[in-house]
XYZ file of C-alpha atoms in Angstrom:
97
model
C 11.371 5.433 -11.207
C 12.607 8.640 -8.676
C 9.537 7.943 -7.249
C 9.638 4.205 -6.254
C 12.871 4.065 -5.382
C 12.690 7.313 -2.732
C 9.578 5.635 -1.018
C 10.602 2.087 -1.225
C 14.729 3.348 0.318
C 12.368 5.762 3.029
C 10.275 2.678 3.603
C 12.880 0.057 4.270
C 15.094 2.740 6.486
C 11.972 3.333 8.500
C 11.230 1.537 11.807
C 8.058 -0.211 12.182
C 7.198 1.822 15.004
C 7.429 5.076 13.256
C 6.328 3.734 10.133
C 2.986 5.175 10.974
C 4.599 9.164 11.425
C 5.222 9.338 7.478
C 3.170 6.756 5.949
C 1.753 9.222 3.363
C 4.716 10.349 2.106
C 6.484 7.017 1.767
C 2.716 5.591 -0.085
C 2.491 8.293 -2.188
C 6.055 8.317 -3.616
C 5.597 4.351 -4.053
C 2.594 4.672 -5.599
C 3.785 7.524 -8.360
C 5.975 4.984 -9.668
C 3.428 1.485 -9.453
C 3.926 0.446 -13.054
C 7.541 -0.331 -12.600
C 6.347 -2.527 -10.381
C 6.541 -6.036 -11.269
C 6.985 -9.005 -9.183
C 3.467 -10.311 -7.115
C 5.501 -10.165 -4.160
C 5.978 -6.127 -4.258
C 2.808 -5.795 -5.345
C 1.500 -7.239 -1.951
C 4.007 -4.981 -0.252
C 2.782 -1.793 -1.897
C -0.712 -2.799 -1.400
C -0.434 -3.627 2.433
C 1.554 -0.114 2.750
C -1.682 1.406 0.577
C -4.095 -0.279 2.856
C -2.463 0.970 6.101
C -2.090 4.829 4.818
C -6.216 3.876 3.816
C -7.425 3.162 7.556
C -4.931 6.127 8.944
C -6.780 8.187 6.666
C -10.306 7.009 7.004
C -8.974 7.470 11.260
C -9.021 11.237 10.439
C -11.892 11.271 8.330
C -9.911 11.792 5.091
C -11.769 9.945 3.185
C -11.379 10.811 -0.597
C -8.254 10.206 0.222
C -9.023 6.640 2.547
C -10.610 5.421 -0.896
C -7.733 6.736 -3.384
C -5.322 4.383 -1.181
C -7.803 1.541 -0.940
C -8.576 1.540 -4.723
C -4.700 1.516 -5.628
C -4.325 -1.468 -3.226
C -6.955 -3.356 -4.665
C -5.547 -2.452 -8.179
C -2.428 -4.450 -7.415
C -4.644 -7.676 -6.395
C -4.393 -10.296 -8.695
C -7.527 -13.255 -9.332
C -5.019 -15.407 -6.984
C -4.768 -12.864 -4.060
C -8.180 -13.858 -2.828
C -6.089 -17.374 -2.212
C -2.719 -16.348 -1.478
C -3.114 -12.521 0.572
C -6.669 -13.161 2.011
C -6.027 -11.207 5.084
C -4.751 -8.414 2.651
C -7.615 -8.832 0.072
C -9.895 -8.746 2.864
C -8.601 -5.883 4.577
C -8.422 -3.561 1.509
C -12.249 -4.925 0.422
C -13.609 -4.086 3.891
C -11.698 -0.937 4.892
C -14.834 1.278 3.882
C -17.027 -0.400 5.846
């Protein structure tokens, strides 16, 4: 729960244009504590933060790491996200092309 809460707090006191500067850290904490995570709307969150650490990585050829993001954003999809998030289903399906 440490987890979440530290990235979701460093997340939400972050602003958007320096979101970029610590992305890892704040994705990484967040993702550490993903099973407390419950509603689809957070879910969606975490993945769109998961997809944007995925393309910084793959943007400096990290990319075990690029596809350990991607995978845990697509994890959080549900069989309605295709419908409801399909700019973030997309996104996170495509990344690794």
């Amino acid at each position: 729960m440490f987890h979440l809460l530290l990235g979701s707090k460093m997340f939400m006191r972050t602003p958007k244009n320096e979101l970029s500067n610590i992305i890892f850290i704040i994705v990484e904490n967040m993702n550490q504590g993903i099973k407390l995570v419950k509603s689809r709307e957070q879910m969606h969150e975490v993945a769109r933060l998961n997809l944007k650490a995925g393309r910084k990585a793959m943007a400096s050829s990290s990319f075990d790491s690029a596809a350990k993001y991607l995978l845990v954003g697509i994890g959080l999809l549900d069989e309605k996200s295709w419908r409801t998030e399909y700019d973030l289903s997309l996104g996170l399906y495509d990344a690794g092309k």
